[in-house]
Coordinates of C-alpha atoms and ligand atoms in Angstrom, one line a residue:
M12 CA 45.7 140.0 -61.7
K13 CA 46.6 140.5 -65.4
V14 CA 44.8 142.8 -67.8
I15 CA 44.9 141.4 -71.3
K16 CA 44.0 143.1 -74.5
F17 CA 43.4 141.6 -77.9
G18 CA 43.7 143.6 -81.1
G19 CA 41.3 143.4 -84.1
S20 CA 43.2 140.7 -86.0
S21 CA 42.8 138.4 -82.9
L22 CA 39.0 138.8 -83.2
A23 CA 38.8 138.7 -87.0
D24 CA 37.0 135.3 -87.2
A25 CA 35.9 132.3 -85.1
N26 CA 39.2 130.6 -85.4
Q27 CA 41.0 133.6 -84.0
I28 CA 38.4 134.0 -81.2
K29 CA 39.1 130.4 -80.2
K30 CA 42.8 131.1 -79.9
V31 CA 41.9 134.2 -77.8
C32 CA 39.8 132.0 -75.5
D33 CA 42.6 129.4 -75.2
I34 CA 45.0 132.2 -74.2
I35 CA 42.6 133.5 -71.6
L36 CA 42.0 130.1 -70.1
A37 CA 45.6 129.2 -70.0
D38 CA 46.2 131.5 -67.0
P39 CA 43.7 132.0 -64.2
N40 CA 45.1 135.5 -63.5
R41 CA 43.9 136.7 -67.0
R42 CA 40.6 137.9 -65.6
L43 CA 40.1 141.3 -67.2
V44 CA 40.0 141.0 -70.9
V45 CA 39.7 144.0 -73.4
V46 CA 38.7 143.2 -76.9
S47 CA 38.8 145.3 -80.1
A48 CA 36.3 145.0 -82.9
P49 CA 36.9 142.3 -85.5
G50 CA 39.7 143.4 -87.7
K51 CA 41.0 142.2 -91.1
R52 CA 41.0 138.5 -92.0
F53 CA 43.3 139.1 -95.0
S54 CA 45.1 142.1 -96.3
K55 CA 42.4 143.4 -98.6
D56 CA 39.6 142.8 -96.0
T57 CA 37.8 145.7 -94.2
K58 CA 37.8 146.2 -90.4
V59 CA 34.5 146.2 -88.7
T60 CA 35.2 149.7 -87.4
D61 CA 35.7 151.0 -91.0
M62 CA 32.4 149.2 -92.0
L63 CA 30.6 151.0 -89.2
I64 CA 32.1 154.4 -90.3
A65 CA 30.8 153.7 -93.8
L66 CA 27.4 152.8 -92.4
A67 CA 27.4 156.1 -90.4
D68 CA 28.5 158.1 -93.4
A69 CA 25.7 156.6 -95.6
A70 CA 23.1 157.3 -92.9
L71 CA 24.3 160.9 -92.4
A72 CA 24.2 161.5 -96.2
E73 CA 20.6 160.2 -96.1
K74 CA 21.4 157.3 -98.5
D75 CA 19.9 153.9 -98.4
Y76 CA 22.3 152.1 -96.0
T77 CA 20.8 148.5 -96.2
E78 CA 23.9 147.2 -97.9
E79 CA 26.3 148.6 -95.3
L80 CA 24.1 147.4 -92.4
N81 CA 23.9 143.9 -93.8
A82 CA 27.6 143.8 -94.4
V83 CA 28.5 144.6 -90.8
V84 CA 25.9 142.3 -89.3
G85 CA 27.0 139.7 -91.7
R86 CA 30.6 139.8 -90.3
Y87 CA 29.2 139.1 -86.8
E88 CA 26.8 136.5 -88.1
S89 CA 29.5 134.4 -89.8
I90 CA 31.7 134.6 -86.6
A91 CA 28.7 133.6 -84.4
K92 CA 27.8 130.7 -86.6
D93 CA 31.3 129.3 -86.7
L94 CA 31.5 129.5 -83.0
G95 CA 28.3 127.4 -82.8
L96 CA 26.3 130.2 -81.1
G97 CA 22.5 130.4 -81.7
N98 CA 20.6 133.0 -83.7
E99 CA 19.7 134.9 -80.6
I100 CA 22.9 136.8 -80.4
I101 CA 22.8 137.7 -84.1
D102 CA 19.3 139.1 -83.6
E103 CA 20.6 141.1 -80.6
I104 CA 23.5 142.5 -82.7
R105 CA 21.3 143.4 -85.6
E106 CA 18.8 145.2 -83.3
D107 CA 21.6 147.0 -81.5
I108 CA 23.2 148.4 -84.7
T109 CA 19.9 149.2 -86.2
S110 CA 18.8 151.2 -83.1
R111 CA 22.1 153.1 -83.2
V112 CA 21.8 153.9 -87.0
T113 CA 18.3 155.2 -86.5
S114 CA 19.1 157.4 -83.6
S115 CA 19.4 161.2 -83.8
K116 CA 21.8 162.7 -86.3
N117 CA 21.8 166.2 -84.9
N118 CA 25.3 166.0 -83.8
P119 CA 27.3 164.0 -86.5
G120 CA 30.3 163.5 -84.3
K121 CA 28.2 161.9 -81.5
F122 CA 26.3 159.8 -84.1
V123 CA 29.5 158.4 -85.7
D124 CA 30.9 157.6 -82.2
L125 CA 27.8 155.7 -81.3
L126 CA 28.2 153.6 -84.4
K127 CA 32.0 153.1 -84.1
A128 CA 31.5 151.9 -80.5
A129 CA 29.2 149.1 -81.7
G130 CA 32.3 147.3 -83.1
E131 CA 33.9 146.7 -79.8
D132 CA 30.7 146.4 -77.8
N133 CA 29.3 143.6 -79.9
S134 CA 32.7 141.9 -80.1
A135 CA 32.8 141.8 -76.3
K136 CA 29.3 140.4 -76.1
L137 CA 30.2 137.7 -78.7
V138 CA 33.3 136.6 -76.9
A139 CA 31.5 136.5 -73.5
A140 CA 28.7 134.5 -75.0
Y141 CA 31.1 132.0 -76.5
L142 CA 33.0 131.6 -73.2
I143 CA 29.8 131.0 -71.4
S144 CA 28.7 128.5 -74.0
I145 CA 31.8 126.4 -73.3
G146 CA 31.2 126.5 -69.6
V147 CA 33.4 129.4 -68.4
D148 CA 32.2 131.7 -65.7
A149 CA 32.5 134.8 -67.9
E150 CA 30.6 138.0 -68.3
Y151 CA 30.4 141.1 -70.6
V152 CA 31.1 144.3 -68.7
N153 CA 29.6 147.5 -69.8
P154 CA 32.0 150.5 -69.6
R155 CA 29.2 152.7 -68.2
T156 CA 28.4 150.3 -65.4
A157 CA 32.1 149.8 -64.7
G158 CA 32.6 153.6 -64.6
L159 CA 34.8 154.5 -67.6
I160 CA 34.0 158.2 -67.8
L161 CA 35.6 160.2 -70.7
S162 CA 35.7 163.8 -71.8
D163 CA 33.0 164.6 -74.4
E164 CA 35.4 165.0 -77.2
F165 CA 33.9 162.8 -79.8
G166 CA 36.4 160.6 -81.7
N167 CA 39.2 161.9 -79.5
A168 CA 38.2 161.4 -75.9
Q169 CA 40.4 161.5 -72.8
V170 CA 39.8 159.5 -69.6
L171 CA 38.6 161.6 -66.6
S172 CA 40.6 160.9 -63.5
K173 CA 37.4 160.1 -61.5
S174 CA 37.1 156.8 -63.5
Y175 CA 40.0 155.2 -61.8
N176 CA 38.4 154.7 -58.3
K177 CA 35.3 153.2 -59.8
L178 CA 37.1 150.9 -62.2
A179 CA 39.3 149.7 -59.3
R180 CA 36.3 147.7 -58.1
L181 CA 36.6 145.4 -61.1
A182 CA 39.6 143.8 -59.2
K183 CA 37.1 142.2 -56.8
N184 CA 35.1 140.4 -59.6
R185 CA 36.2 136.7 -59.7
K186 CA 34.7 136.1 -63.2
V187 CA 36.4 136.4 -66.5
M188 CA 35.3 139.9 -67.5
I189 CA 35.1 140.8 -71.2
F190 CA 35.4 144.6 -71.5
P191 CA 34.9 146.3 -74.9
G192 CA 37.8 148.6 -75.8
F193 CA 37.8 152.0 -77.6
F194 CA 34.9 153.7 -76.0
G195 CA 33.4 154.9 -72.7
Y196 CA 30.7 157.4 -71.6
S197 CA 30.7 161.1 -71.1
E198 CA 29.4 162.6 -67.8
T199 CA 26.1 163.2 -69.5
G200 CA 25.9 159.5 -70.6
E201 CA 26.8 159.8 -74.3
V202 CA 29.0 157.1 -75.9
V203 CA 32.4 158.6 -76.8
T204 CA 35.4 156.9 -78.4
F205 CA 39.1 157.4 -78.1
S206 CA 41.0 158.1 -81.3
R207 CA 41.5 155.2 -83.7
G208 CA 43.3 152.2 -82.2
G209 CA 42.0 153.3 -78.8
S210 CA 41.4 149.8 -77.4
D211 CA 45.0 149.9 -76.3
V212 CA 44.1 152.9 -74.2
T213 CA 41.2 151.1 -72.6
G214 CA 43.5 148.2 -71.6
A215 CA 46.1 150.6 -70.1
I216 CA 43.5 152.5 -68.1
L217 CA 42.1 149.3 -66.7
A218 CA 45.5 147.9 -65.9
A219 CA 46.3 151.1 -63.9
A220 CA 42.9 151.1 -62.2
V221 CA 43.1 147.6 -60.9
N222 CA 46.9 147.9 -60.3
A223 CA 47.5 144.9 -62.6
D224 CA 50.7 142.8 -62.3
I225 CA 51.1 143.1 -66.0
Y226 CA 49.3 144.5 -69.0
E227 CA 49.4 141.9 -71.8
N228 CA 48.7 143.3 -75.2
F229 CA 48.1 140.6 -77.8
T230 CA 48.6 141.5 -81.5
D231 CA 49.8 139.6 -84.5
V232 CA 53.6 139.9 -84.4
D233 CA 56.1 137.9 -82.3
S234 CA 57.9 141.0 -81.1
V235 CA 58.5 144.7 -81.6
Y236 CA 61.4 145.1 -84.0
A237 CA 64.2 147.7 -84.1
A238 CA 62.8 149.2 -87.3
N239 CA 59.7 148.9 -89.5
P240 CA 59.8 145.5 -91.3
K241 CA 58.3 147.2 -94.4
I242 CA 61.5 149.2 -94.8
V243 CA 64.1 146.9 -93.3
K244 CA 64.2 143.2 -94.2
N245 CA 64.2 141.0 -91.1
P246 CA 64.9 143.7 -88.6
M247 CA 66.2 142.7 -85.1
P248 CA 63.5 141.7 -82.6
I249 CA 63.9 143.7 -79.4
P250 CA 63.0 141.9 -76.2
M251 CA 62.5 145.0 -74.1
F252 CA 62.1 148.8 -74.2
S253 CA 61.7 151.4 -71.5
Y254 CA 58.5 153.4 -71.5
E255 CA 60.5 156.4 -72.6
E256 CA 62.1 154.6 -75.6
M257 CA 58.7 153.3 -76.7
R258 CA 57.1 156.7 -76.4
E259 CA 59.7 158.2 -78.7
L260 CA 59.4 155.4 -81.2
S261 CA 55.6 155.4 -81.2
Y262 CA 55.6 159.2 -81.6
A263 CA 57.7 158.7 -84.8
G264 CA 55.5 156.0 -86.3
F265 CA 56.0 152.7 -84.5
S266 CA 52.4 151.5 -84.7
V267 CA 52.7 148.8 -82.0
L268 CA 50.7 150.5 -79.4
H269 CA 48.4 153.6 -79.4
E270 CA 50.5 156.6 -78.6
E271 CA 48.4 157.5 -75.6
A272 CA 48.4 154.0 -74.2
L273 CA 51.5 154.2 -72.2
A274 CA 50.6 157.1 -69.9
P275 CA 48.3 155.3 -67.5
V276 CA 50.7 152.3 -67.0
Y277 CA 53.8 154.5 -67.0
H278 CA 52.5 156.4 -63.9
K279 CA 52.0 153.1 -62.0
G280 CA 55.1 151.4 -63.3
I281 CA 53.1 148.5 -64.7
T282 CA 54.9 146.3 -67.3
V283 CA 53.4 145.9 -70.7
N284 CA 54.0 142.7 -72.6
I285 CA 53.4 142.8 -76.4
K286 CA 52.6 139.2 -77.5
N287 CA 51.3 137.3 -80.5
T288 CA 47.9 135.6 -80.5
N289 CA 49.1 133.3 -83.2
N290 CA 52.2 132.3 -81.3
P291 CA 51.5 132.8 -77.6
S292 CA 54.5 130.9 -76.3
A293 CA 56.9 133.5 -77.8
P294 CA 58.1 135.8 -75.0
G295 CA 57.2 138.9 -77.0
T296 CA 58.5 142.4 -76.0
L297 CA 58.4 144.0 -72.6
I298 CA 57.9 147.7 -72.0
L299 CA 59.0 148.6 -68.5
P300 CA 60.4 151.4 -66.3
S301 CA 63.9 152.3 -67.3
L302 CA 65.3 151.1 -64.0
A303 CA 64.1 147.6 -64.8
L304 CA 66.1 147.5 -68.1
T305 CA 68.8 144.8 -68.1
E306 CA 72.5 145.7 -68.4
E307 CA 72.5 143.8 -71.7
H308 CA 69.8 146.1 -73.1
Q309 CA 71.6 149.3 -72.0
K310 CA 74.8 148.1 -73.6
Y311 CA 73.3 149.2 -77.0
P312 CA 73.3 152.9 -77.6
V313 CA 70.4 152.5 -80.1
V314 CA 67.5 150.1 -79.8
G315 CA 65.1 151.4 -82.4
I316 CA 64.8 153.7 -85.5
A317 CA 61.6 155.2 -86.7
A318 CA 60.5 157.8 -89.2
A319 CA 57.2 159.8 -89.4
K320 CA 56.1 161.9 -92.3
G321 CA 53.5 164.6 -92.3
F322 CA 55.2 167.7 -90.8
I323 CA 55.6 171.3 -91.9
T324 CA 58.3 173.7 -90.6
L325 CA 57.9 177.4 -90.1
H326 CA 61.3 179.0 -90.2
V327 CA 61.6 182.4 -88.6
Q328 CA 64.7 184.6 -89.0
K329 CA 65.6 187.8 -87.2
Y330 CA 69.0 189.4 -86.8
M331 CA 69.9 189.6 -83.0
M332 CA 66.9 187.3 -82.1
N333 CA 68.8 185.9 -79.1
R334 CA 69.0 189.4 -77.4
E335 CA 65.2 189.9 -77.5
I336 CA 63.5 189.0 -74.3
G337 CA 60.2 187.1 -74.8
F338 CA 60.6 186.6 -78.5
G339 CA 60.0 182.8 -78.3
R340 CA 57.0 183.2 -76.1
R341 CA 55.4 185.8 -78.3
L342 CA 56.0 183.7 -81.4
L343 CA 54.4 180.6 -79.8
Q344 CA 51.5 182.7 -78.6
I345 CA 50.7 183.7 -82.2
I346 CA 50.5 180.0 -83.0
E347 CA 48.5 179.3 -79.9
E348 CA 46.0 182.0 -80.7
E349 CA 45.1 180.0 -83.9
G350 CA 44.5 176.9 -81.8
I351 CA 47.6 175.1 -83.2
S352 CA 50.0 173.0 -81.1
Y353 CA 53.6 172.7 -82.1
E354 CA 55.8 169.6 -81.9
H355 CA 59.4 170.9 -81.7
T356 CA 61.2 174.2 -81.7
P357 CA 64.8 173.8 -82.6
S358 CA 66.6 177.2 -82.6
G359 CA 69.8 179.0 -83.5
I360 CA 71.0 182.4 -82.3
D361 CA 69.1 184.3 -85.0
S362 CA 66.6 181.7 -86.1
I363 CA 63.9 179.4 -84.8
S364 CA 62.0 176.7 -86.5
I365 CA 58.6 175.5 -85.4
I366 CA 57.7 172.0 -86.4
I367 CA 53.9 171.5 -86.7
S368 CA 51.9 168.4 -87.7
E369 CA 50.5 168.7 -91.3
K370 CA 47.1 167.8 -89.9
A371 CA 47.0 171.2 -88.3
Y372 CA 47.5 173.0 -91.6
D373 CA 44.9 175.4 -92.9
D374 CA 45.6 178.1 -95.6
D375 CA 43.8 180.9 -93.8
K376 CA 45.3 180.2 -90.4
F377 CA 48.8 180.1 -91.7
D378 CA 48.3 183.3 -93.8
R379 CA 47.3 185.0 -90.6
I380 CA 50.1 183.5 -88.6
I381 CA 52.8 184.7 -91.1
K382 CA 51.3 188.2 -91.4
T383 CA 51.1 188.5 -87.6
I384 CA 54.7 187.3 -87.1
Y385 CA 55.9 190.0 -89.5
S386 CA 53.8 192.7 -88.0
Q387 CA 54.2 192.0 -84.3
L388 CA 57.7 190.6 -84.2
S389 CA 59.4 192.7 -87.0
V390 CA 61.3 189.6 -88.2
D391 CA 63.5 189.5 -91.3
D392 CA 62.1 186.4 -92.9
V393 CA 59.4 183.7 -92.5
Q394 CA 59.3 180.6 -94.6
L395 CA 57.0 177.6 -94.6
E396 CA 58.4 174.3 -95.7
F397 CA 56.1 171.4 -96.5
D398 CA 56.7 167.6 -96.8
Q399 CA 59.0 167.3 -93.8
A400 CA 59.7 164.1 -91.9
I401 CA 61.3 163.3 -88.6
V402 CA 63.6 160.4 -88.0
M403 CA 64.1 159.2 -84.5
V404 CA 67.2 157.3 -83.4
V405 CA 66.2 155.9 -79.9
G406 CA 68.2 154.2 -77.1
S407 CA 68.6 155.0 -73.4
G408 CA 72.1 153.6 -73.6
M409 CA 73.2 156.5 -75.8
N410 CA 73.8 158.8 -72.8
R411 CA 76.6 156.5 -71.7
S412 CA 78.3 156.0 -75.1
V413 CA 80.3 158.3 -77.3
G414 CA 79.9 158.8 -81.0
T415 CA 76.3 157.9 -81.6
L416 CA 75.5 161.2 -83.2
A417 CA 78.6 161.1 -85.4
K418 CA 77.8 157.6 -86.5
A419 CA 74.2 158.5 -87.4
T420 CA 75.1 161.7 -89.3
Q421 CA 77.8 159.8 -91.2
A422 CA 75.3 157.1 -92.2
L423 CA 72.9 159.8 -93.5
A424 CA 75.7 161.5 -95.3
N425 CA 76.8 158.3 -96.9
A426 CA 73.3 157.8 -98.1
N427 CA 73.3 161.3 -99.6
I428 CA 70.5 162.5 -97.3
N429 CA 70.3 166.1 -96.4
V430 CA 69.6 166.8 -92.7
N431 CA 67.5 169.9 -92.2
M432 CA 67.5 169.9 -88.4
I433 CA 69.0 167.9 -85.5
N434 CA 67.5 167.8 -82.0
Q435 CA 68.6 165.8 -79.0
G436 CA 66.2 165.9 -76.1
S437 CA 67.6 166.7 -72.7
S438 CA 66.9 163.2 -71.5
E439 CA 69.3 161.8 -74.1
V440 CA 66.9 159.0 -75.0
S441 CA 66.8 160.0 -78.7
I442 CA 68.3 162.0 -81.5
M443 CA 65.8 163.5 -83.9
F444 CA 66.6 164.5 -87.5
G445 CA 64.4 166.6 -89.7
I446 CA 64.6 165.6 -93.3
D447 CA 62.5 165.8 -96.5
S448 CA 59.7 163.3 -96.5
E449 CA 61.0 161.6 -99.7
D450 CA 64.2 160.6 -97.8
A451 CA 62.3 159.0 -94.8
D452 CA 62.6 155.3 -95.8
A453 CA 66.1 155.6 -97.0
S454 CA 67.1 157.3 -93.7
V455 CA 65.7 154.4 -91.7
L456 CA 67.5 151.9 -93.8
A457 CA 70.8 153.8 -93.7
L458 CA 70.6 154.2 -89.9
Y459 CA 69.5 150.6 -89.3
N460 CA 72.5 149.4 -91.3
A461 CA 74.8 151.6 -89.3
F462 CA 73.7 150.6 -85.9
F463 CA 72.4 147.0 -86.3
D464 CA 73.7 145.3 -89.3
Q465 CA 77.2 145.0 -87.8
D466 CA 78.1 141.8 -89.7
Ligands
LIG521 N1 38.5 149.2 -83.5 C1 39.1 150.5 -83.3 C2 39.9 150.9 -84.5 O1 39.9 150.2 -85.5 C3 39.9 150.5 -82.1 C4 40.9 149.5 -81.9 O2 40.9 148.5 -82.6 O3 41.8 149.6 -81.0 O4 40.4 152.0 -84.5

């Protein structure tokens, strides 16, 4: 059995949905299908999820939301018409979204999630209706009935482990099942969504639950590339990555898959195949256990380069820091007590830097953190540095080759880029450089040219 997920651009209009259905029908093992909400039809278009958020915001602000409601229903209406479906399904969708927008607004997070989930839910209903209309034995599957139970963290839910046993029953269903991505239900029955892009996570959970042979993730590119095509012209397509390589790259900004989507399939060793709805015969990119990587792949020390902006660094300096038992723990505890998680902690003998996501920044919290570090740890200096980026040079083959770091630092030096920090994880799958945000794109280009543009 294959689990197959389609992203928003694959559901953006009737033409795309027909391609999706052709892909499903081309292989009888493609029985469990996860769909996103309709995405952009052209670059300036708006995703249905964003339209639903605008609708929720208008309703929360007690504004007249007729325009927002009509806009979102209009998107579904034009798709349904072009698919030759009757008015019934449109009336159903209008009714569904109207009942969501008129529901209680006491908890804004819960209200916004209820609306956001309408994007995927109605998308799945539409695809199932179309398949049935052309004579396929298909059905819409509701995540609650199927047993997708999530934590009640609105907009950022996590799957609860008890879901897996229930979801496993889907493997017995012989129909083509259309399952809406992005949301599930809390234990008390509330609709909760994953973070944005979360339909990838739904697909991965289902693939793990039914022990799928493969998790096919259809998007709108032929392959995953060695670097961001917006920075590097015609970067090299990469036929395969290990989970570990992909995890490092997506952490540093590869937006191919949701960052959390690999965990469920990783634990079961299920291969992910990224493919293109607009060119389904292209082999795409495989993400697999490192033991399954080919010799050819491992010959290359570097398989991908990515950069992520949006970090701050807290530098702490204390003479003889290395002799003080528990210094690191106490320092991290001060940060923990403000409810902040850290990303990396490169250290020297008398200094330690804590890299934190800019999203966690708050003036008051950081004022308190700095004061407490001075008062409790008697340090010599604490500095906060903003606008930091990390650049990740990734490849599991680097642990067998000599000179990768030298080549990377040389490339950065030649491009006149100042490196603030270097970190190589113990698994030797990546080397991470901390640099100023303004140098991020230039670093990717310089590193790509050093490792890939050999001729
Ligand atoms: N529709 C949701 C979003 O735009 C989830 C997804 O497409 O995966 O974030």
